[in-house]
Tab-separated table of C-alpha atoms and ligand atoms in Angstrom:
chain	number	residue	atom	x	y	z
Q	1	UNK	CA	-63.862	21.329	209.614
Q	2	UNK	CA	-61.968	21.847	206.413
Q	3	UNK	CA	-59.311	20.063	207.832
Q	4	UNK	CA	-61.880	16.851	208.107
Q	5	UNK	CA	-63.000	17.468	205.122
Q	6	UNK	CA	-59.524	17.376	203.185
Q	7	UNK	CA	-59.286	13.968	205.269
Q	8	UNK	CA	-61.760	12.514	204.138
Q	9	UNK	CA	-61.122	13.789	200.549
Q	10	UNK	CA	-57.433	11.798	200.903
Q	11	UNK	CA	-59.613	8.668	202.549
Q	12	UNK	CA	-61.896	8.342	199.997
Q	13	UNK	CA	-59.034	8.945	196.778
Q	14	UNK	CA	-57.012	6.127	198.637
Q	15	UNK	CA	-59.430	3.774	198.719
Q	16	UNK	CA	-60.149	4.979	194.815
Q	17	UNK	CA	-56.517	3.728	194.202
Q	18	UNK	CA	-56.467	0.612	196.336
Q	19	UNK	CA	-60.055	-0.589	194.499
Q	20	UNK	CA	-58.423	-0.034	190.690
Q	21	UNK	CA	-55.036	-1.528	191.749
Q	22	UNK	CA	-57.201	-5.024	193.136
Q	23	UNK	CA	-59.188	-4.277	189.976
Q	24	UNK	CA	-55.861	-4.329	188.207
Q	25	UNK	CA	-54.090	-6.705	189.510
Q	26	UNK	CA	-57.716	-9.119	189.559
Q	27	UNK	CA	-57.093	-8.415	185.798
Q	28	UNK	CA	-53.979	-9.183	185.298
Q	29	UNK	CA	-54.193	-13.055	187.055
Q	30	UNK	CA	-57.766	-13.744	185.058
Q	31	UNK	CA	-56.099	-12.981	181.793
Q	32	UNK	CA	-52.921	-15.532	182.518
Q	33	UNK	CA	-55.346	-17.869	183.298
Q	34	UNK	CA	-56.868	-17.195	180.073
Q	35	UNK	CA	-53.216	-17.638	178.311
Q	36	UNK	CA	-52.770	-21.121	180.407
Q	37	UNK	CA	-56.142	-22.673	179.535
Q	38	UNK	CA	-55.981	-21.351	175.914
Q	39	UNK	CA	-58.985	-19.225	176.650
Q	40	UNK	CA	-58.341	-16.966	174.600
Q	41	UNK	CA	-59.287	-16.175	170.749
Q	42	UNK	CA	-59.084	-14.867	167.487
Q	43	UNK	CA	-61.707	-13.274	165.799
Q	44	UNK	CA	-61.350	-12.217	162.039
Q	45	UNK	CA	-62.503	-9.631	160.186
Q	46	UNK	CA	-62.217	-9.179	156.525
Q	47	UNK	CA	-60.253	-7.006	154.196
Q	48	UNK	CA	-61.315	-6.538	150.761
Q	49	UNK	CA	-60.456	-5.006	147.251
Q	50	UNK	CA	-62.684	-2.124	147.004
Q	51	UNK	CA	-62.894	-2.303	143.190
Q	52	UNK	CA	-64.479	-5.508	143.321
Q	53	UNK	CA	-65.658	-5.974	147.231
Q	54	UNK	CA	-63.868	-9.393	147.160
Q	55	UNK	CA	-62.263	-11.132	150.263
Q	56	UNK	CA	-58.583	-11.174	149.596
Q	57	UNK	CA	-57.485	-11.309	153.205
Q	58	UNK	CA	-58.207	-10.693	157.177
Q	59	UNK	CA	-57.107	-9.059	160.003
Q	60	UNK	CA	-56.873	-11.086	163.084
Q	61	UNK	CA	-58.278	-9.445	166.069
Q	62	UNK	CA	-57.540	-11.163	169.543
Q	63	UNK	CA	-60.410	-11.110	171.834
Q	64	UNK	CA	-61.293	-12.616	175.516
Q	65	UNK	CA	-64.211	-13.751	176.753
Q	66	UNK	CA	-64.854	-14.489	180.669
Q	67	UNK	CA	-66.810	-17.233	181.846
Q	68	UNK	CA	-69.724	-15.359	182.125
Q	69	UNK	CA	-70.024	-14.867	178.409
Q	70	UNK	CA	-69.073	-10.782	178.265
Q	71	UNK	CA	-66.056	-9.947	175.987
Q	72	UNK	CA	-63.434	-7.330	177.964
Q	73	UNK	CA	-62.109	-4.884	175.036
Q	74	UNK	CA	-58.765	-5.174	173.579
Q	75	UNK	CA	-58.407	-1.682	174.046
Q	76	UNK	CA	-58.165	-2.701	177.701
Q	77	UNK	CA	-56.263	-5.467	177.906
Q	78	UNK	CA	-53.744	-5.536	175.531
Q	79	UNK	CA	-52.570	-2.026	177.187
Q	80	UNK	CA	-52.393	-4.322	179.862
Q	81	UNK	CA	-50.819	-7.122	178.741
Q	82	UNK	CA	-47.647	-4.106	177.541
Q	83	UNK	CA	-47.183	-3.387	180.466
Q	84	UNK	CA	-46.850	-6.229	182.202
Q	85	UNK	CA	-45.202	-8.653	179.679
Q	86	UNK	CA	-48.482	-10.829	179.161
Q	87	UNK	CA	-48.643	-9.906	175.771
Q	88	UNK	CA	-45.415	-12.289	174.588
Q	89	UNK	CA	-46.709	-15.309	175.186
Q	90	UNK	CA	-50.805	-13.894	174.657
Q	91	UNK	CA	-48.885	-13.093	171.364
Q	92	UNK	CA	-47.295	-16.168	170.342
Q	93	UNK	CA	-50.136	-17.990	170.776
Q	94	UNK	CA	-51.899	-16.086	168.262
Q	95	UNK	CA	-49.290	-16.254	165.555
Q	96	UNK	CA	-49.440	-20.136	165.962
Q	97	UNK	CA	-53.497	-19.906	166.153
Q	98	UNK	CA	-53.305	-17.656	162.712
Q	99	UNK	CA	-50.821	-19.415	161.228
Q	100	UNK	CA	-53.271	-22.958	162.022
Q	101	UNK	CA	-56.241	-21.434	160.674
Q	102	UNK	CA	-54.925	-19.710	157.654
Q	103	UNK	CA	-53.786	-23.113	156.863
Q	104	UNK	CA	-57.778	-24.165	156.591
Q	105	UNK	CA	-57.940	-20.310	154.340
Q	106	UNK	CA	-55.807	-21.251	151.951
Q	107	UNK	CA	-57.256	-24.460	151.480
Q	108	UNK	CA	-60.643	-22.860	150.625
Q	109	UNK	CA	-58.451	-19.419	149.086
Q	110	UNK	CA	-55.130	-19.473	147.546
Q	111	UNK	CA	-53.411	-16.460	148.184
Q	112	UNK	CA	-55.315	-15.615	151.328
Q	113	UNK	CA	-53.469	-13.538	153.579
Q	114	UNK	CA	-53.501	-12.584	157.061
Q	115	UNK	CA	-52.683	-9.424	158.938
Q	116	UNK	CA	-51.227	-9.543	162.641
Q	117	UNK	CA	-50.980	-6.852	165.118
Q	118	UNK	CA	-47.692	-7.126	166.548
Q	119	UNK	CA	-46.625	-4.902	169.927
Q	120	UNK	CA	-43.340	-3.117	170.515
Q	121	UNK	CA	-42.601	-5.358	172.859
Q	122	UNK	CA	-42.259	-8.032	170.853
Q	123	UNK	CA	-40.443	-6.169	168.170
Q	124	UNK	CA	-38.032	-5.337	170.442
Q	125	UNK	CA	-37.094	-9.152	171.610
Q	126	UNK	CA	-34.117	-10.868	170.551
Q	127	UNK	CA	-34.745	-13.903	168.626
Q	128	UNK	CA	-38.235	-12.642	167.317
Q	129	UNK	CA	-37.296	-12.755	163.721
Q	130	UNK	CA	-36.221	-16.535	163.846
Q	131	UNK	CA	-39.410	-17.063	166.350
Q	132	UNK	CA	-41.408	-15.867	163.657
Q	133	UNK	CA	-40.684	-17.587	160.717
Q	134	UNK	CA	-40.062	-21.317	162.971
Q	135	UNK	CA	-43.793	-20.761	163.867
Q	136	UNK	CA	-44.707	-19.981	159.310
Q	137	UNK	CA	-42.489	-23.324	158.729
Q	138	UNK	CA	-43.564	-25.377	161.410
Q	139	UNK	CA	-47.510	-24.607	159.741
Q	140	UNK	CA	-45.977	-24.888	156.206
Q	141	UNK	CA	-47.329	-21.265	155.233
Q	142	UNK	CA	-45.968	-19.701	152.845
Q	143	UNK	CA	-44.276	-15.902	154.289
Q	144	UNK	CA	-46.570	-14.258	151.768
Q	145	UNK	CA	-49.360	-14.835	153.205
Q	146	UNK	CA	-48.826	-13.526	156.316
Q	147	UNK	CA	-48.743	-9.303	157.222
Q	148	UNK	CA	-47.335	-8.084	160.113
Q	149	UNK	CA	-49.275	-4.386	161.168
Q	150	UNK	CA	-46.983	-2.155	163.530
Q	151	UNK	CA	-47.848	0.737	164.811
Q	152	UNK	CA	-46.140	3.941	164.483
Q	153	UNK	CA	-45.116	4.100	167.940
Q	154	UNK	CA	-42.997	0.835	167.308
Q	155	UNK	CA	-41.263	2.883	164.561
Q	156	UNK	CA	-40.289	5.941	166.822
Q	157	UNK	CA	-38.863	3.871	170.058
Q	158	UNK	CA	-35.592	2.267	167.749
Q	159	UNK	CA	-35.817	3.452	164.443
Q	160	UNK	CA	-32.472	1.980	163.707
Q	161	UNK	CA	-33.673	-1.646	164.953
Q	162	UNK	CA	-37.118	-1.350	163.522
Q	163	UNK	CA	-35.545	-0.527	160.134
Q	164	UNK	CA	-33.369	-3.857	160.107
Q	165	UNK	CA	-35.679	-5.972	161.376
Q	166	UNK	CA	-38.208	-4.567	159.076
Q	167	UNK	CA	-35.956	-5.444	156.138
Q	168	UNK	CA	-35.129	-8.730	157.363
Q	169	UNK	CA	-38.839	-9.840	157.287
Q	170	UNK	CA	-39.492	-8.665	153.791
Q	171	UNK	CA	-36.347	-9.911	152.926
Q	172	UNK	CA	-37.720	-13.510	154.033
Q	173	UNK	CA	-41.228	-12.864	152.278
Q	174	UNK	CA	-43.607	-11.489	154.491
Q	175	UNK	CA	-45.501	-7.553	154.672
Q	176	UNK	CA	-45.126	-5.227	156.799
Q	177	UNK	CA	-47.847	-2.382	157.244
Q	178	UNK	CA	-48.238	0.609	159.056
Q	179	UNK	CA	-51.560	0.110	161.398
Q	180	UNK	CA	-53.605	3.625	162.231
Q	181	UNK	CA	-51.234	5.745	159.996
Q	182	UNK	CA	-51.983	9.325	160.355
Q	183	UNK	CA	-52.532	9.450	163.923
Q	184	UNK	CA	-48.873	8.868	165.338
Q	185	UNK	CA	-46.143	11.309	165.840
Q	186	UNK	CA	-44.197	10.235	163.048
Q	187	UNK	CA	-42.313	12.100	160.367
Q	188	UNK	CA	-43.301	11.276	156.978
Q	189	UNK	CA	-39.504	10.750	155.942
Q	190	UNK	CA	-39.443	7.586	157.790
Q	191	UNK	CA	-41.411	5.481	154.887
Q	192	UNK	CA	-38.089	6.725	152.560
Q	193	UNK	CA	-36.266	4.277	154.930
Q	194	UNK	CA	-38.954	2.068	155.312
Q	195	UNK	CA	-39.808	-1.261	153.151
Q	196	UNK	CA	-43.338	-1.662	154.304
Q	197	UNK	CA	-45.658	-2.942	151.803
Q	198	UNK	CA	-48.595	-1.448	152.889
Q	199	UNK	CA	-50.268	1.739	154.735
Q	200	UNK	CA	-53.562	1.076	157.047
Q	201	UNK	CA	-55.435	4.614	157.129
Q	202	UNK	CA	-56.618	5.403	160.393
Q	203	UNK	CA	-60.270	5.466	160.952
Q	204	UNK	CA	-60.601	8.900	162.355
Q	205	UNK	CA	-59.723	10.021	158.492
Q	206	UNK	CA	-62.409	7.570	157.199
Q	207	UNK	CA	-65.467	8.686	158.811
Q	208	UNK	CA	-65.668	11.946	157.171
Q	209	UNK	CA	-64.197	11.629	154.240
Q	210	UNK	CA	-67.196	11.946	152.215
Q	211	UNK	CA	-68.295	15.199	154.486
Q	212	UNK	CA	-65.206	16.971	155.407
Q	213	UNK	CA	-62.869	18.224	152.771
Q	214	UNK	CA	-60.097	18.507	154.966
Q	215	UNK	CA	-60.055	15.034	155.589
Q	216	UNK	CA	-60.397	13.436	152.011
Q	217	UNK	CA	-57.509	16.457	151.472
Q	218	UNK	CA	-55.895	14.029	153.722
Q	219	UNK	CA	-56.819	10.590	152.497
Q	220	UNK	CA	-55.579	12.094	148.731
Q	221	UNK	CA	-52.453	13.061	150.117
Q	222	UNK	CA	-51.455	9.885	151.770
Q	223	UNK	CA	-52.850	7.961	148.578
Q	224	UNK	CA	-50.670	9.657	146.096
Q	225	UNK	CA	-47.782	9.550	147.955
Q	226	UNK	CA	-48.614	5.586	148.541
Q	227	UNK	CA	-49.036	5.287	144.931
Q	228	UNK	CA	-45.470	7.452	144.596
Q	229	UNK	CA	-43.747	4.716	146.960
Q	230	UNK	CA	-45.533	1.652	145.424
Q	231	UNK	CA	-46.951	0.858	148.693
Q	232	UNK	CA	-50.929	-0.512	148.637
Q	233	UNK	CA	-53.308	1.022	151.275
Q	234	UNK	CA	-56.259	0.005	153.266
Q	235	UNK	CA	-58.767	2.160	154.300
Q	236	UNK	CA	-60.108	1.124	157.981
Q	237	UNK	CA	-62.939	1.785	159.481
Q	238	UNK	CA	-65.366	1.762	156.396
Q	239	UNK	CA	-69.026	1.803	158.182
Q	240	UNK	CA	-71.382	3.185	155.048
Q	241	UNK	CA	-71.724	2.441	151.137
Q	242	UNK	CA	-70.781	5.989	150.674
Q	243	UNK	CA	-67.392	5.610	151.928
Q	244	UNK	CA	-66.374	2.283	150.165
Q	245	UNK	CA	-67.520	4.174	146.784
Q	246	UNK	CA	-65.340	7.729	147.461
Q	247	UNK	CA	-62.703	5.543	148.641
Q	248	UNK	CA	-62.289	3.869	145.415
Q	249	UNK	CA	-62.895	6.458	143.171
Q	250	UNK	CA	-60.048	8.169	144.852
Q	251	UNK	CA	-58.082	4.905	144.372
Q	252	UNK	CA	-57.661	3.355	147.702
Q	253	UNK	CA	-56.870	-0.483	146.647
Q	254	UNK	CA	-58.554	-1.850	149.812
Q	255	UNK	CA	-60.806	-1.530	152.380
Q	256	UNK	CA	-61.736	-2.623	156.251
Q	257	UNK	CA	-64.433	-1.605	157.941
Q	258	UNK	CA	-68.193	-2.566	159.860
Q	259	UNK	CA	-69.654	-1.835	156.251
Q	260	UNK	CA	-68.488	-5.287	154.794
Q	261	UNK	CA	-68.276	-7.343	157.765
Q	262	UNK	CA	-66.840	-7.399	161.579
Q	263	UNK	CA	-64.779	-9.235	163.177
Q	264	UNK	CA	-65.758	-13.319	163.633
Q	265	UNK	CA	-64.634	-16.258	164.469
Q	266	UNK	CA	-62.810	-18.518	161.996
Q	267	UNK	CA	-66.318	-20.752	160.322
Q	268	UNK	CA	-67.949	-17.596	159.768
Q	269	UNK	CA	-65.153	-16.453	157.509
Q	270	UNK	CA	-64.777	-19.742	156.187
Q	271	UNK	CA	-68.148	-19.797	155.319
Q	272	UNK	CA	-67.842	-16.089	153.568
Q	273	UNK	CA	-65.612	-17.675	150.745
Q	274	UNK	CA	-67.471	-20.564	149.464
U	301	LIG	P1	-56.433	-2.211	165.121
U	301	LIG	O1	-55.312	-3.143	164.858
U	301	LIG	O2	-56.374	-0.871	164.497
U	301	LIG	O3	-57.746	-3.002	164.693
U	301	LIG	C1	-58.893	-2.391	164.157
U	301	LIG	C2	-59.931	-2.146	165.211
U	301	LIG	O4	-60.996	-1.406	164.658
U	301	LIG	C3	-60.564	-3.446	165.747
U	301	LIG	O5	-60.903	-3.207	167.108
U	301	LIG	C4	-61.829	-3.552	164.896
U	301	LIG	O6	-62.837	-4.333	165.489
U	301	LIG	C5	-62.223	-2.097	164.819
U	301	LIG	N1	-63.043	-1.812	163.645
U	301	LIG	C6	-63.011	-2.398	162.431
U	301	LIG	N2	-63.901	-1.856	161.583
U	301	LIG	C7	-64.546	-0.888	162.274
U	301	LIG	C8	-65.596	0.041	161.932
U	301	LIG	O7	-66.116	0.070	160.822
U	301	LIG	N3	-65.993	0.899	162.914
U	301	LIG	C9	-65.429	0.877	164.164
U	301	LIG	N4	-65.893	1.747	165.079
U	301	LIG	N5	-64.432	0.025	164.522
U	301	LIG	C10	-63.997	-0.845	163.572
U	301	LIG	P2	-60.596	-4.264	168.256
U	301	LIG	O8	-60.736	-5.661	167.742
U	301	LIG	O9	-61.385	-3.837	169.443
U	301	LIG	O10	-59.041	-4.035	168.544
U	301	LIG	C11	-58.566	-2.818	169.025
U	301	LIG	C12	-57.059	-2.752	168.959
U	301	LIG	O11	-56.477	-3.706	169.849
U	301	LIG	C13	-56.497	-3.085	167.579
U	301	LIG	O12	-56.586	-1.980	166.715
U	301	LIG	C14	-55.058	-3.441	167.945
U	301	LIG	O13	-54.299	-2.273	168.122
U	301	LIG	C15	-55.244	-4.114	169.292
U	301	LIG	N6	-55.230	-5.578	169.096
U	301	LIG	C16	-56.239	-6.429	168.795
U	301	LIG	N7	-55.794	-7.702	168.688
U	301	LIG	C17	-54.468	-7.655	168.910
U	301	LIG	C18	-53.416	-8.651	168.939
U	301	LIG	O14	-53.614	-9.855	168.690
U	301	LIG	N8	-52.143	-8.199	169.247
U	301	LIG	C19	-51.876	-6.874	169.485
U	301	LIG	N9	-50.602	-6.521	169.779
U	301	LIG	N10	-52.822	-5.931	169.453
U	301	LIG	C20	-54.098	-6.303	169.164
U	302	LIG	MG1	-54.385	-3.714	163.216
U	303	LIG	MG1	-55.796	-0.087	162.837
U	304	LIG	MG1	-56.134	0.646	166.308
């Protein structure tokens, strides 16, 4: 009897894993048919100076739709995308689609600039450097305008690369910040080395800093030692009034966040700066 039972206990938990890996691998040939019929797209959502609440930039957020109108998260497929190398050319066909549409931004907003997410896996390609700024050129935008947000993760794989290459892109121009600081496994002495031009507070440190003393303990300590290093931060996450004011009465420069808008396609944003 137990015997059956443990049976069908093994039956039932291979089935489990043949179902997700079809699920999986269902996944995997929908989203390169997304890359091949340029399904997929960038939404945008804004970033402003928390003094004033003006737009002076916006992230770009990749998102994919399926035919049937639903949106599957990033969360899920760019993990995906990692692992299986779809996220290189999912990738470089969002630089080019930022770089094209800031093009339109800076007609309507000088000095707009846009943040992309880069992975490690593209940070850790030879030739990414030059791929980068052919793509800025071959959109004439200037390298200012464009941030690149890495994660801490990409930082702790090949410090000694990600250092170079870090320098080499602000050499040429562009930003570099730190996406979700505060929830990696980094050591703080790493932004000594560092030339990033900005910190992106995680949202988990956001959400309660007007409640929870430990955490604007936190969001003090990472803007004073910002302030120390001359690098600007960004508060993400920002969903209530109450936040954006603490926030900049501490002296965060900028914010991000459901509060002043979410992520949307390019004519909504447009339409944001007239
Ligand atoms: P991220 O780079 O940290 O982007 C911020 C995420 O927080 C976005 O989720 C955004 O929609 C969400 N968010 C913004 N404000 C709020 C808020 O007030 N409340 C809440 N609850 N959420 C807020 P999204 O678009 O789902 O993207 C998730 C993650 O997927 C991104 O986190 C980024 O790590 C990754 N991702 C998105 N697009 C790309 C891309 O083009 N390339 C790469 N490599 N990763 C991307
Ligand atoms: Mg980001
Ligand atoms: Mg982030
Ligand atoms: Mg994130």
């Amino acid at each position: 009897m137990a015997k059956r039972q443990g049976r069908n206990y093994l039956n039932f938990y291979q089935q489990c894993i043949e179902q997700t890996h079809r699920f999986s691998v269902h996944l995997r040939s929908k989203f390169q048919q997304a890359i091949d019929n340029e399904q997929l797209q960038l939404f945008y959502q804004p970033i402003v100076a928390l003094s004033s609440g003006k737009i002076i930039g916006a992230e770009a957020l990749m998102r994919w739709q399926l035919e049937d109108g639903s949106f599957i998260p990033p969360d899920i497929f760019i993990p995906m995308a990692e692992t299986t190398g779809q996220i290189i050319p999912a990738s470089q066909w969002a630089l080019e689609q930022a770089c094209h549409d800031l093009s339109q931004l800076l007609e309507r907003r000088p000095g707009f600039c846009l943040a992309v997410n880069l992975s490690a896996l593209q940070f850790n390609r030879a030739n990414f450097f030059e791929q980068v700024i052919t793509t800025l050129q071959s959109h004439h935008i200037p390298s200012e305008c464009i941030e690149l947000e890495l994660t801490e993760s990409i930082l702790m794989d090949d410090s000694a690369h990600a250092i170079k290459l870090i320098e080499r892109f602000r050499q040429a121009g562009l930003s570099v910040a730190i996406d979700d600081f505060g929830t990696g496994f980094s050591s703080l002495s790493y932004l000594k080395k560092l030339p990033v031009s900005k910190l992106k507070i995680d949202r988990a440190f956001i959400q309660e800093v007007v409640n929870k003393a430990s955490d604007e303990a936190i969001v003090r300590g990472i803007l004073a030692m910002a302030r120390q290093l001359n690098i600007k931060v960004v508060a993400e996450g920002i969903e209530m009034a109450e936040q954006a004011i603490r926030l900049n009465e501490l002296g965060c420069d900028l914010g991000q966040g459901y509060y002043f808008a979410k992520p949307k396609p390019l004519n909504d944003l447009l339409n944001d700066l007239d």
